[in-house]
Short mmCIF file of C-alpha atoms in Angstrom, two decimals:
data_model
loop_
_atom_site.label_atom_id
_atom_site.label_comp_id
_atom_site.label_asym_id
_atom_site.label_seq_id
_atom_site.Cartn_x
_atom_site.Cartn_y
_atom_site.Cartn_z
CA UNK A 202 56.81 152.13 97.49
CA UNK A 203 59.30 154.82 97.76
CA UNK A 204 59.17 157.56 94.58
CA UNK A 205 62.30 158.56 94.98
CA UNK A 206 64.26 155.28 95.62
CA UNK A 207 62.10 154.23 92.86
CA UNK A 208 63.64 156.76 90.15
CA UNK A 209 66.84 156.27 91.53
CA UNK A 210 67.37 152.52 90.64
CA UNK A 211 65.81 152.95 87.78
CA UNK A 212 68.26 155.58 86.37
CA UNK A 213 65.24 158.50 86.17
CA UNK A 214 66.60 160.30 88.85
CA UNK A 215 68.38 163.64 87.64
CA UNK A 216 68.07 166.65 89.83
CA UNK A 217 66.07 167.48 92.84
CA UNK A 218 65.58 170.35 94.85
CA UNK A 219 66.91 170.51 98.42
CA UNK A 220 63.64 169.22 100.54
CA UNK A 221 62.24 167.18 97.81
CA UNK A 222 63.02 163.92 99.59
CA UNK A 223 61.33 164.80 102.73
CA UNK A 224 58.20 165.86 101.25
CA UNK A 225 57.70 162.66 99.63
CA UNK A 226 58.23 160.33 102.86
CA UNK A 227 55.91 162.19 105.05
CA UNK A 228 53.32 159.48 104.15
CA UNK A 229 50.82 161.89 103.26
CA UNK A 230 49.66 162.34 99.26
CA UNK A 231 51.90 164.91 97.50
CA UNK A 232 50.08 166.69 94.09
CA UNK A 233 52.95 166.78 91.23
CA UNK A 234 52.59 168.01 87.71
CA UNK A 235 54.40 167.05 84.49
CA UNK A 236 54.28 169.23 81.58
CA UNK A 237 53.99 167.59 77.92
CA UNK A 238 53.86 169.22 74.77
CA UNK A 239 50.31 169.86 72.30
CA UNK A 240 52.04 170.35 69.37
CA UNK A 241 50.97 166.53 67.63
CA UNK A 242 47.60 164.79 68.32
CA UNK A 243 49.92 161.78 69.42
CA UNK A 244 52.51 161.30 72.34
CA UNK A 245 55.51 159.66 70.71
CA UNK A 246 58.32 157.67 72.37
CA UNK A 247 60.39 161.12 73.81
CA UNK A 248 57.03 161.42 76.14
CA UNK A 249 57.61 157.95 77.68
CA UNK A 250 60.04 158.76 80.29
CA UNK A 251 57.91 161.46 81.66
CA UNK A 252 54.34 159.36 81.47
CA UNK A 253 56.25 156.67 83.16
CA UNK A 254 57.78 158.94 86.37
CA UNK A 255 53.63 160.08 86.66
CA UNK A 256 52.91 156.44 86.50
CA UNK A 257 55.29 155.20 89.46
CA UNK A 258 54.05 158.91 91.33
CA UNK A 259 50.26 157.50 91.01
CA UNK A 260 51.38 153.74 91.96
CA UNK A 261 53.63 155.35 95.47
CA UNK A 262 50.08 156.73 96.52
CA UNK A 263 50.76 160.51 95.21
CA UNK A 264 48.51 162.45 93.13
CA UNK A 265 49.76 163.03 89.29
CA UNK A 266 48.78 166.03 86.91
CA UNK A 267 49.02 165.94 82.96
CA UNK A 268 49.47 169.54 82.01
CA UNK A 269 48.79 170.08 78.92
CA UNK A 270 50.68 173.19 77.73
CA UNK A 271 47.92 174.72 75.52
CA UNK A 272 49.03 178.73 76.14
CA UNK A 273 52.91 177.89 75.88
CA UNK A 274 52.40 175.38 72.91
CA UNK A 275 50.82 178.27 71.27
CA UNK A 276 54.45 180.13 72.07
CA UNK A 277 57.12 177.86 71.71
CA UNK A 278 59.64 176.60 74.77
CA UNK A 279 63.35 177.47 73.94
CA UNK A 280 64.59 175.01 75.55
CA UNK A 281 67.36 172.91 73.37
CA UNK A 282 65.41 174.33 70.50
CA UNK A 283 67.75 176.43 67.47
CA UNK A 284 64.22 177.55 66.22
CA UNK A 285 60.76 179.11 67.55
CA UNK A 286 57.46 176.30 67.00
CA UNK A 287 54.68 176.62 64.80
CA UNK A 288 52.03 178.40 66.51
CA UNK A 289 48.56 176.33 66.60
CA UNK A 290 45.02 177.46 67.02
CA UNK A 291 42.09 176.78 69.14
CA UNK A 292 40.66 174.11 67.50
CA UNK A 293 44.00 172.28 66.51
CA UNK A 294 44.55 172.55 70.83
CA UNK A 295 41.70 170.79 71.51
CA UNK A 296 41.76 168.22 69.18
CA UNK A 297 45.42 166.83 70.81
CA UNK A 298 44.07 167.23 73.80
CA UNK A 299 41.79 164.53 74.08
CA UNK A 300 43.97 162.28 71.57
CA UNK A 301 46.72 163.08 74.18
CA UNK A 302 44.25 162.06 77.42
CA UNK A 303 43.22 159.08 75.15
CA UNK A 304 46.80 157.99 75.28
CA UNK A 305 47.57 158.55 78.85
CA UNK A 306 44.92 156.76 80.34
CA UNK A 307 46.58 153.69 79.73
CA UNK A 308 49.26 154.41 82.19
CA UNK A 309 46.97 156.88 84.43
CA UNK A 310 44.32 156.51 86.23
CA UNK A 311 41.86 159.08 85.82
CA UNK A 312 38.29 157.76 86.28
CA UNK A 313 38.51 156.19 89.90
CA UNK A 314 36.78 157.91 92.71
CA UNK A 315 40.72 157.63 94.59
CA UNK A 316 41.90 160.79 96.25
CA UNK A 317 44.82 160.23 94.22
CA UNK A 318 42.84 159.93 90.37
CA UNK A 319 45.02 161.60 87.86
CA UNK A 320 43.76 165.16 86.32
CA UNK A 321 44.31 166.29 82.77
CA UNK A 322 44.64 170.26 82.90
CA UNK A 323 45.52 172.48 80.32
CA UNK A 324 47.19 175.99 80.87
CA UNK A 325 45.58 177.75 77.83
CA UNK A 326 42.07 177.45 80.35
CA UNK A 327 43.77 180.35 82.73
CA UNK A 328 45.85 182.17 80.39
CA UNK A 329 43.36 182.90 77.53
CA UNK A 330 41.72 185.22 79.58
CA UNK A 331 44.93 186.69 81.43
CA UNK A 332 45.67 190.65 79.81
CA UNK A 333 49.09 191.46 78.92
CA UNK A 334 48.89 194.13 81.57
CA UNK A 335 47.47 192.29 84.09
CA UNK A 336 50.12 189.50 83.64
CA UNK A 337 52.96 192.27 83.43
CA UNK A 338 51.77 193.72 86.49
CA UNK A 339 51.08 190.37 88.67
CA UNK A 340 53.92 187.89 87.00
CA UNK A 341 56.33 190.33 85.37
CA UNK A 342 57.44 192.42 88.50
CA UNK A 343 58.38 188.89 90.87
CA UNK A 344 61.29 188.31 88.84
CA UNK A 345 63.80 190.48 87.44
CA UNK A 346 65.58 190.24 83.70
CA UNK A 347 69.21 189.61 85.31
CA UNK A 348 67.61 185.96 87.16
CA UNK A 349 65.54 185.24 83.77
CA UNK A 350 69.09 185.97 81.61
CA UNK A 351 70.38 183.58 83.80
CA UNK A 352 69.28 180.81 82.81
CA UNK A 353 70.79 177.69 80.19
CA UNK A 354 68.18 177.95 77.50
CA UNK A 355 68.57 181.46 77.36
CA UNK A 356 72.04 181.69 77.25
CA UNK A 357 72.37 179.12 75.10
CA UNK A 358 69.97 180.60 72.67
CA UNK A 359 72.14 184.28 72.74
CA UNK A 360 75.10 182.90 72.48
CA UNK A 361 75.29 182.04 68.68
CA UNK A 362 73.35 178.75 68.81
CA UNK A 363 70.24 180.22 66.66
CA UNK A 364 71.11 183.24 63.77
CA UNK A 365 68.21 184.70 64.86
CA UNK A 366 68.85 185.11 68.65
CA UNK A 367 65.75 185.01 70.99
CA UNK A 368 62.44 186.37 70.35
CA UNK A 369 60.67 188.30 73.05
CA UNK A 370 57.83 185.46 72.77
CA UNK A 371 60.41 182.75 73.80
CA UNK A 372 61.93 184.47 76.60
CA UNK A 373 58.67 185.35 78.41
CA UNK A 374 58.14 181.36 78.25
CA UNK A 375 59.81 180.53 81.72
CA UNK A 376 56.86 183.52 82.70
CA UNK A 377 54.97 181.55 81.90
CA UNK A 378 55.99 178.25 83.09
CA UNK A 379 56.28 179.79 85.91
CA UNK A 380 52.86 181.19 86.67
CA UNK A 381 51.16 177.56 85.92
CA UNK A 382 53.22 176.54 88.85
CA UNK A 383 51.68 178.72 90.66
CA UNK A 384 48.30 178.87 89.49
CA UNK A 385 48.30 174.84 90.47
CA UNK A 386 49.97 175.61 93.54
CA UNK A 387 47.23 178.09 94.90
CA UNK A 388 44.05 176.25 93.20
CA UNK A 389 45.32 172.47 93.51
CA UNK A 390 47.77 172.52 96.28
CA UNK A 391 50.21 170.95 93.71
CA UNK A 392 54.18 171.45 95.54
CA UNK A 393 55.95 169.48 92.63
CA UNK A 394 56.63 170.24 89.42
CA UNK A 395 58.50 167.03 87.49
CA UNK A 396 59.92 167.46 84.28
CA UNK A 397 63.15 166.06 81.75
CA UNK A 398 66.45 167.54 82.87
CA UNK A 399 66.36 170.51 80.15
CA UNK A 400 62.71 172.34 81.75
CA UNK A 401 65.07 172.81 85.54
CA UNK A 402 65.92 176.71 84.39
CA UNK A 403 62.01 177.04 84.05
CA UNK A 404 60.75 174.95 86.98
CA UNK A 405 62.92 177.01 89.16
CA UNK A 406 61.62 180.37 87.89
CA UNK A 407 58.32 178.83 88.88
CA UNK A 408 59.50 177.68 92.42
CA UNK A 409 60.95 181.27 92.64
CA UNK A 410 58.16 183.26 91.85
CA UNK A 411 55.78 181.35 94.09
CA UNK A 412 58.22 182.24 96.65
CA UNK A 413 58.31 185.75 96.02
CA UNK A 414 54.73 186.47 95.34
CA UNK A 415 52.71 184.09 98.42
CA UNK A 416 56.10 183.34 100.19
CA UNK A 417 55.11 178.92 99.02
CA UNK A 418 57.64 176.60 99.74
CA UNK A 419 57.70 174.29 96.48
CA UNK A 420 60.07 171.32 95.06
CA UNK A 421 61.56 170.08 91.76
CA UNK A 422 62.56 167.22 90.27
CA UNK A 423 63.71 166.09 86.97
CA UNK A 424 64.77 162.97 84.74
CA UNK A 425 67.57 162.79 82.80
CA UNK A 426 67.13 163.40 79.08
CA UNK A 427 67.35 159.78 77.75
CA UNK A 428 69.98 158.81 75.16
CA UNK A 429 71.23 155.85 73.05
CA UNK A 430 74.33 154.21 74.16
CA UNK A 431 76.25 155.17 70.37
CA UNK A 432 75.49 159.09 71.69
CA UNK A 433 72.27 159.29 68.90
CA UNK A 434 68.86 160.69 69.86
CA UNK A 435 66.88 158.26 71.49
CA UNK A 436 63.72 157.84 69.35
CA UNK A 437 64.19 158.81 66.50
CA UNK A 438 64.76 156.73 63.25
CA UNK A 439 65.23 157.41 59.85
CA UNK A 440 61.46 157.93 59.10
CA UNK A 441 61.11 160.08 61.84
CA UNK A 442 59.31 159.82 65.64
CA UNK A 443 57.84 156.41 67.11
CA UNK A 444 54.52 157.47 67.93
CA UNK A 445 52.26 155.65 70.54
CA UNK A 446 49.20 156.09 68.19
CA UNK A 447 49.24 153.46 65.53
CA UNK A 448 48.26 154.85 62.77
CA UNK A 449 51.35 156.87 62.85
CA UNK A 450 53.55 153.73 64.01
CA UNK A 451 52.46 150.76 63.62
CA UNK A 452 51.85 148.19 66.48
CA UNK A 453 54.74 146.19 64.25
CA UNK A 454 57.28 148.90 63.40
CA UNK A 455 57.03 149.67 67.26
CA UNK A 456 57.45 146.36 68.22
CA UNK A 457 60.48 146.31 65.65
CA UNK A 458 61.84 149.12 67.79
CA UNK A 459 62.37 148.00 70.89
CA UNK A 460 63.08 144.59 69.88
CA UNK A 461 66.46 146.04 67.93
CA UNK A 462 68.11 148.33 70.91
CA UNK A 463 71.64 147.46 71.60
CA UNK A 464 72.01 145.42 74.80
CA UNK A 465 73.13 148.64 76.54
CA UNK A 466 70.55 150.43 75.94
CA UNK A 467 68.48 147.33 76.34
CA UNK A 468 69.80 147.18 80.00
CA UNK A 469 69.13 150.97 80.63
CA UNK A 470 65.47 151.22 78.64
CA UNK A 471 63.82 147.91 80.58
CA UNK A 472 64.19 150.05 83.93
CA UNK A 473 62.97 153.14 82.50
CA UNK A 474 59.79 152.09 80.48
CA UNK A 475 58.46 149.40 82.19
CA UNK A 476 56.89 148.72 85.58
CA UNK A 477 58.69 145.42 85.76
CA UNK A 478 60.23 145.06 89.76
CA UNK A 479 63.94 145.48 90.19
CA UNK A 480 64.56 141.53 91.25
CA UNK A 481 62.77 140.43 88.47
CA UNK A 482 65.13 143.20 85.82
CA UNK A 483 68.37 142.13 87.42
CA UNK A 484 67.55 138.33 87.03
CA UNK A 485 66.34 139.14 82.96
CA UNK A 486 70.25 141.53 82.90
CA UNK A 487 71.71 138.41 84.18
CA UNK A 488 70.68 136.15 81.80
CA UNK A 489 70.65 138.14 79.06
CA UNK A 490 74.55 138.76 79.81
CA UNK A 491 74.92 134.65 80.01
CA UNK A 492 73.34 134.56 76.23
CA UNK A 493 72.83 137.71 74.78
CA UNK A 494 72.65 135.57 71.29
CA UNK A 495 69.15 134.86 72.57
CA UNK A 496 68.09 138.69 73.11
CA UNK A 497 65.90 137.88 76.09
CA UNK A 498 66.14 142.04 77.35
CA UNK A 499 65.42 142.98 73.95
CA UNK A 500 62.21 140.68 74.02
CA UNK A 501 60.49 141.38 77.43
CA UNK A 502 61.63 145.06 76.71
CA UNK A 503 59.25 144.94 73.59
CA UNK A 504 56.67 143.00 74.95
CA UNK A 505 56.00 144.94 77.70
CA UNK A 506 55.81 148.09 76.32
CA UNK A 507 54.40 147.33 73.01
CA UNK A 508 51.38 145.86 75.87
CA UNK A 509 51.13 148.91 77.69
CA UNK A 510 50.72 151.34 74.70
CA UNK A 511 48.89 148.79 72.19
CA UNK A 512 47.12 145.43 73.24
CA UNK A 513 48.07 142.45 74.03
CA UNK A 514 46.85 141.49 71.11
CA UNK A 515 48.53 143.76 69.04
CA UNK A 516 51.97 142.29 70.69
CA UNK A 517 50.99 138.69 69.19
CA UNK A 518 50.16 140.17 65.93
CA UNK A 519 53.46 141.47 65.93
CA UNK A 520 55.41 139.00 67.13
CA UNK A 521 53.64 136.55 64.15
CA UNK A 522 54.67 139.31 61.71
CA UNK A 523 57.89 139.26 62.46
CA UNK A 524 58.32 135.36 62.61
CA UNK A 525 57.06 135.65 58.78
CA UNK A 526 60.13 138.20 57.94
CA UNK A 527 62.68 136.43 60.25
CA UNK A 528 61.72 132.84 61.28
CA UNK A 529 59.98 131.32 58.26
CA UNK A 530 55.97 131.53 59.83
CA UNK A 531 53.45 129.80 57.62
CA UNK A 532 51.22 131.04 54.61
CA UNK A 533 48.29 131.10 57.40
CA UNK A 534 49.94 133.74 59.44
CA UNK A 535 50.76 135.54 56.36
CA UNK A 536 47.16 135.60 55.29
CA UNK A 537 46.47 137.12 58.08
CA UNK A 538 48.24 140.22 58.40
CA UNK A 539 45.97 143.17 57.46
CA UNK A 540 47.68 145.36 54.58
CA UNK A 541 49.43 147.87 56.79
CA UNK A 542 51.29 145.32 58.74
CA UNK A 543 52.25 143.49 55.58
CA UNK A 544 53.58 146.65 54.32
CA UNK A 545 55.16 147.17 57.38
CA UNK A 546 56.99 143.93 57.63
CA UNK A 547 57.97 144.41 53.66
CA UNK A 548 58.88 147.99 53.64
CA UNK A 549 62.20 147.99 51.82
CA UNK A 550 61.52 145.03 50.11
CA UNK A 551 61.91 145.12 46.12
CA UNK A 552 58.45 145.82 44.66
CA UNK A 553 57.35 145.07 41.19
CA UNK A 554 54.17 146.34 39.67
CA UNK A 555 52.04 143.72 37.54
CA UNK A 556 48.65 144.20 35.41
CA UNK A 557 45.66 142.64 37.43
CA UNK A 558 43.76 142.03 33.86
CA UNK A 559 47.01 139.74 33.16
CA UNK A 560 46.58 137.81 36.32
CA UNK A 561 42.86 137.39 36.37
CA UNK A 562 43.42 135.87 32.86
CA UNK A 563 46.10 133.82 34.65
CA UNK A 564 49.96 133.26 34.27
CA UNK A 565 52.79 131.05 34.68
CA UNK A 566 55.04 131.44 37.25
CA UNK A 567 57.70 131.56 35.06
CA UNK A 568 56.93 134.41 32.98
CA UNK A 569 55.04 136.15 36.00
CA UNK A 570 58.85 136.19 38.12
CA UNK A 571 61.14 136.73 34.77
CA UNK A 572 59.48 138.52 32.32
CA UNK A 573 56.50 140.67 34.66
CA UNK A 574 58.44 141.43 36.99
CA UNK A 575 62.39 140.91 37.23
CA UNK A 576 62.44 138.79 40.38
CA UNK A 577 64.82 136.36 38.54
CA UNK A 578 67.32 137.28 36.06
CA UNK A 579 66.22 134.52 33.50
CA UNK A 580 63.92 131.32 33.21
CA UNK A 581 67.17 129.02 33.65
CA UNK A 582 68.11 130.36 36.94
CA UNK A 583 64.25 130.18 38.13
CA UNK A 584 63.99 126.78 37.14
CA UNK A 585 67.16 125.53 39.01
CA UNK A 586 65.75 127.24 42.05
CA UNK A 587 62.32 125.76 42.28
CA UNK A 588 63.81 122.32 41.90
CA UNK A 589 65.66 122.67 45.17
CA UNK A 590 63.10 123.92 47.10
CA UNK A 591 64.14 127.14 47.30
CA UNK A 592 61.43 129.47 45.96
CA UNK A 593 58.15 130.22 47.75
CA UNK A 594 54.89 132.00 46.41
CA UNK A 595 52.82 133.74 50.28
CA UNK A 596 55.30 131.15 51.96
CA UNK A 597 54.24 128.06 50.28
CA UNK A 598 57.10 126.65 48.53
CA UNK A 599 57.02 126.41 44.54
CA UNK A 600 56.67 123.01 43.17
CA UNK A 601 56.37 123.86 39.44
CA UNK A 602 58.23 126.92 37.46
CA UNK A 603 55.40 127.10 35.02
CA UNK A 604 52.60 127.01 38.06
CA UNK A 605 49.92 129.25 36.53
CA UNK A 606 49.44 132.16 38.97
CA UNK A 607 46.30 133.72 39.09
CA UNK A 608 43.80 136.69 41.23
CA UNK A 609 42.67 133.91 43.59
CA UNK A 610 46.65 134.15 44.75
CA UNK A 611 46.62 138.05 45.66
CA UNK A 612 46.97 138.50 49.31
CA UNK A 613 44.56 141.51 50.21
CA UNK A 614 43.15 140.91 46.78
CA UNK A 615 46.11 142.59 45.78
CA UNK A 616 49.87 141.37 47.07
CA UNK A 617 52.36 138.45 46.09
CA UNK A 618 54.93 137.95 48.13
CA UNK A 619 57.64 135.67 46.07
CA UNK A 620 60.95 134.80 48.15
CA UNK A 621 64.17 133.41 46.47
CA UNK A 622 66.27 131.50 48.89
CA UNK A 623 65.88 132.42 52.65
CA UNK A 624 66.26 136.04 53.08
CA UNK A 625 65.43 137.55 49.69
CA UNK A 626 62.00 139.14 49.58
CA UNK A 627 60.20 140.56 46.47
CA UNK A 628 56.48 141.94 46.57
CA UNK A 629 54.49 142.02 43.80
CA UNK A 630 51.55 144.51 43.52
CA UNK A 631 48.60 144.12 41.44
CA UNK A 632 47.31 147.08 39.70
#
C-alpha cells in the first residue's frame, strides 16, 4: 500500500514537503510522528483525522509515533487559538496519558514484537530537565526572530486577532516543536513529522533547525483541517466535543452523530475515518446517490466507526436504541437499555416528575398522565386516544385509560416512558 496515494484519494492529503514522496517509496520503514494534544483525559472526534493518517502509516509498513505533547501542553500552541491554554500539572499529564494510549491502541499497534510497533512518547520526559539557558544556548541561537515572526500563527496572533497580542510563552512554542523534532530525529531516527494543516509554520521550524544544527535532511506532511460541508466546525455540537471515551459521549449519542451528517459530508467523512477500500467507498457513494432516502453512507459511516472506537457490541446497542426513538422497537429492547442510554435516546424529551410513594400505592393511568403529570391536557382527550390505539406505556400500547400504574412499571426502578401518537415522547421520573 502506498501512504501517500493512500491520503490522496482519501482527501487527507494537504501539504508535503519537496522529497516527501520519495522517502516513502524507497521500500524501506520510514519513523513518522504525530503530535496530539494532553489537555483532556479523552481524544475526541477533532483527533480522528490524525489517529487515522498514523493508522494507514502503520498498515503501509512504516513506523508511527504518538507524541504526546506533555512540555508544550503545559504552554499552550497558538496556533488558530485567540487565547493562551490552561496550564496543567504533573499529575493531571500523566493521568491523560495513559487514558490517551488506552484510546489509541485500538487503531495502533503497540504491543507486537514488529519492527514497525507503534511508540507512545511524551515530550515533557526531555524537556523537564532541559535549563532555560541550556535551551537558549542549544535551540535559541539556530533560528533567528525575523524566520520565527514569519510565520501564520504568529502573525495572525499580532495582527489584532487576540486583545492581548502574544505572550513570550506562546511564541517560544514552535522552539519547542521544533526541538522534539529533533530530539526524535537524533534518538529515534524519526524523518517525518505529520500533523493537521495549521502545525506546517511549526513543523518547518523543526525541519529547519535540524538542518541548521546536525545539517538532517527531514520531511513534512500535513492533512487538511476537516470541515462540514454548511462551513461549521466539524465536531462540535451544541453540547460541546464528541469524545471517543464514553462516559463523556455515549456509545449512542456517537452513533447519533455520524448517522445524521449531510450526504456531503457523508461522502467526504467515510474516506477519512474509516479503513474501508476505495472500490468498496465508491460502490456505497454510488448507491447512496441512487437512494439517498435510504442513508446507506450515513449507516456504514456510523457503523464502522462507532466499531472501531466502541465495540461491536456497543454499535448493536445503539442501533436498538435508536430503533426505539425512530422505528417503533419493542418494550423488550426498551427494557434493556441501561439508564444512560435511555437518557440518551430521551434527552429533550418532556419530563414530568411523579411521587414514588403515590405509585407504589398504585394509580390509574388516567390521573397518573392528566392530573400527575400533564402529558394530556384533560381525561377526555386521553380517553379518545387510548381507544384508537394510539397511546403506549414502555412501548406497550394502552388498552385501558384507567389501567392502574404501579412501581412494578418503572423502567430502572425508576422511568415511564408514555408516548401519545407516533412521535410524541414524555418521560416520567419517579422520585
Amino acid at each position: 500500500m502506498n501512504f501517500v496515494e493512500e491520503l490522496r484519494w482519501r482527501g487527507m492529503l494537504h501539504t508535503m514537503m519537496p522529497g516527501t514522496e520519495e522517502l516513502l517509496s524507497k521500500g524501506e520503514m520510514v519513523t513518522a510522528y504525530l503530535g496530539i494534544d494532553p489537555t483532556a483525559d479523552s481524544l475526541h472526534i477533532g483527533h480522528l483525522c490524525g489517529v487515522m493518517i498514523l493508522r494507514h502509516f502503520q498498515r503501509c509498513g512504516h513506523k508511527p509515533l504518538a507524541l504526546i505533547g506533555g512540555a508544550t501542553g503545559m504552554i499552550g500552541d497558538p496556533s488558530g487559538k485567540s487565547q493562551e491554554r490552561n496550564l496543567l500539572d504533573e499529575a493531571t499529564l500523566r493521568h491523560n496519558q495513559e487514558c490517551i494510549k488506552k484510546q489509541l491502541s485500538k487503531f495502533l499497534d503497540f504491543d507486537s514484537d514488529a519492527p514497525n510497533h507503534a511508540e507512545l512518547v511524551n515530550n515533557y520526559d526531555w524537556m523537564k530537565d532541559f535549563t532555560f539557558l541550556d535551551f537558549a544556548r542549544e535551540v535559541g541561537k539556530h533560528i533567528t526572530v525575523n524566520y520565527m515572526m514569519a510565520k501564520d500563527s504568529v502573525q495572525k496572533r499580532l495582527n489584532g486577532e487576540a486583545r492581548d497580542g502574544l505572550s513570550f510563552t506562546e511564541f517560544t512554542y514552535q522552539l519547542l516543536q521544533g526541538y522534539d523534532f529533533l530530539h526524535l530525529y537524533e534518538t529515534k531516527n524519526c524523518k517525518l513529522q505529520m500533523g493537521g494543516s495549521d502545525q506546517w509554520g511549526n513543523i518547518t521550524t523543526g525541519a529547519e533547525l535540524i538542518r541548521r544544527t546536525n545539517g538532517g535532511e527531514v520531511y513534512a506532511l500535513t492533512c487538511p483541517l476537516i470541515t462540514k460541508a454548511d462551513g461549521g466546525k466539524f465536531g462540535k455540537t451544541e453540547s460541546g466535543n464528541i469524545w471517543l471515551d464514553p462516559n463523556y459521549t455515549s456509545p449512542y449519542k456517537f452513533y447519533q452523530f455520524w448517522l445524521n451528517v449531510s450526504d456531503a459530508d457523508a461522502e467526504k467523512y467515510i474516506k477519512i475515518f474509516t479503513s474501508i477500500g476505495k472500490e468498496e467507498i465508491e460502490a456505497l457513494i454510488e448507491e447512496h446517490r441512487q437512494a439517498p432516502h435510504l442513508r446507506a453512507l450515513q449507516k456504514r459511516l456510523a457503523k464502522e466507526v462507532t466499531i472501531m472506537v466502541h465495540s461491536e457490541d456497543d454499535y448493536n446497542a445503539a442501533v436498538e436504541a435508536s430503533s426505539i426513538l425512530f422505528g417503533g422497537g419493542t418494550s423488550e429492547a426498551l427494557k434493556k437499555l441501561d439508564e444512560k442510554t435511555l437518557l440518551s435516546v430521551f434527552e429533550g424529551v418532556p419530563q414530568f416528575e411523579v411521587s414514588r410513594d403515590a405509585l407504589a400505592a398504585g394509580v390509574k393511568a388516567v390521573d397518573l398522565f392528566t392530573e400527575n403529570a400533564a402529558v394530556f391536557a384533560s381525561k377526555g382527550e386521553m380517553r379518545k386516544l387510548v381507544q384508537g390505539g394510539g397511546v403506549s406505556l414502555n412501548k406497550e400500547k394502552l388498552t385501558a385509560f384507567d389501567q392502574v400504574i404501579t412501581t412494578a412499571d418503572l423502567l430502572d426502578d425508576k422511568y415511564l416512558l408514555v408516548q401519545r401518537g407516533k412521535k410524541n415522547y414524555y418521560l416520567i421520573i419517579a422520585k
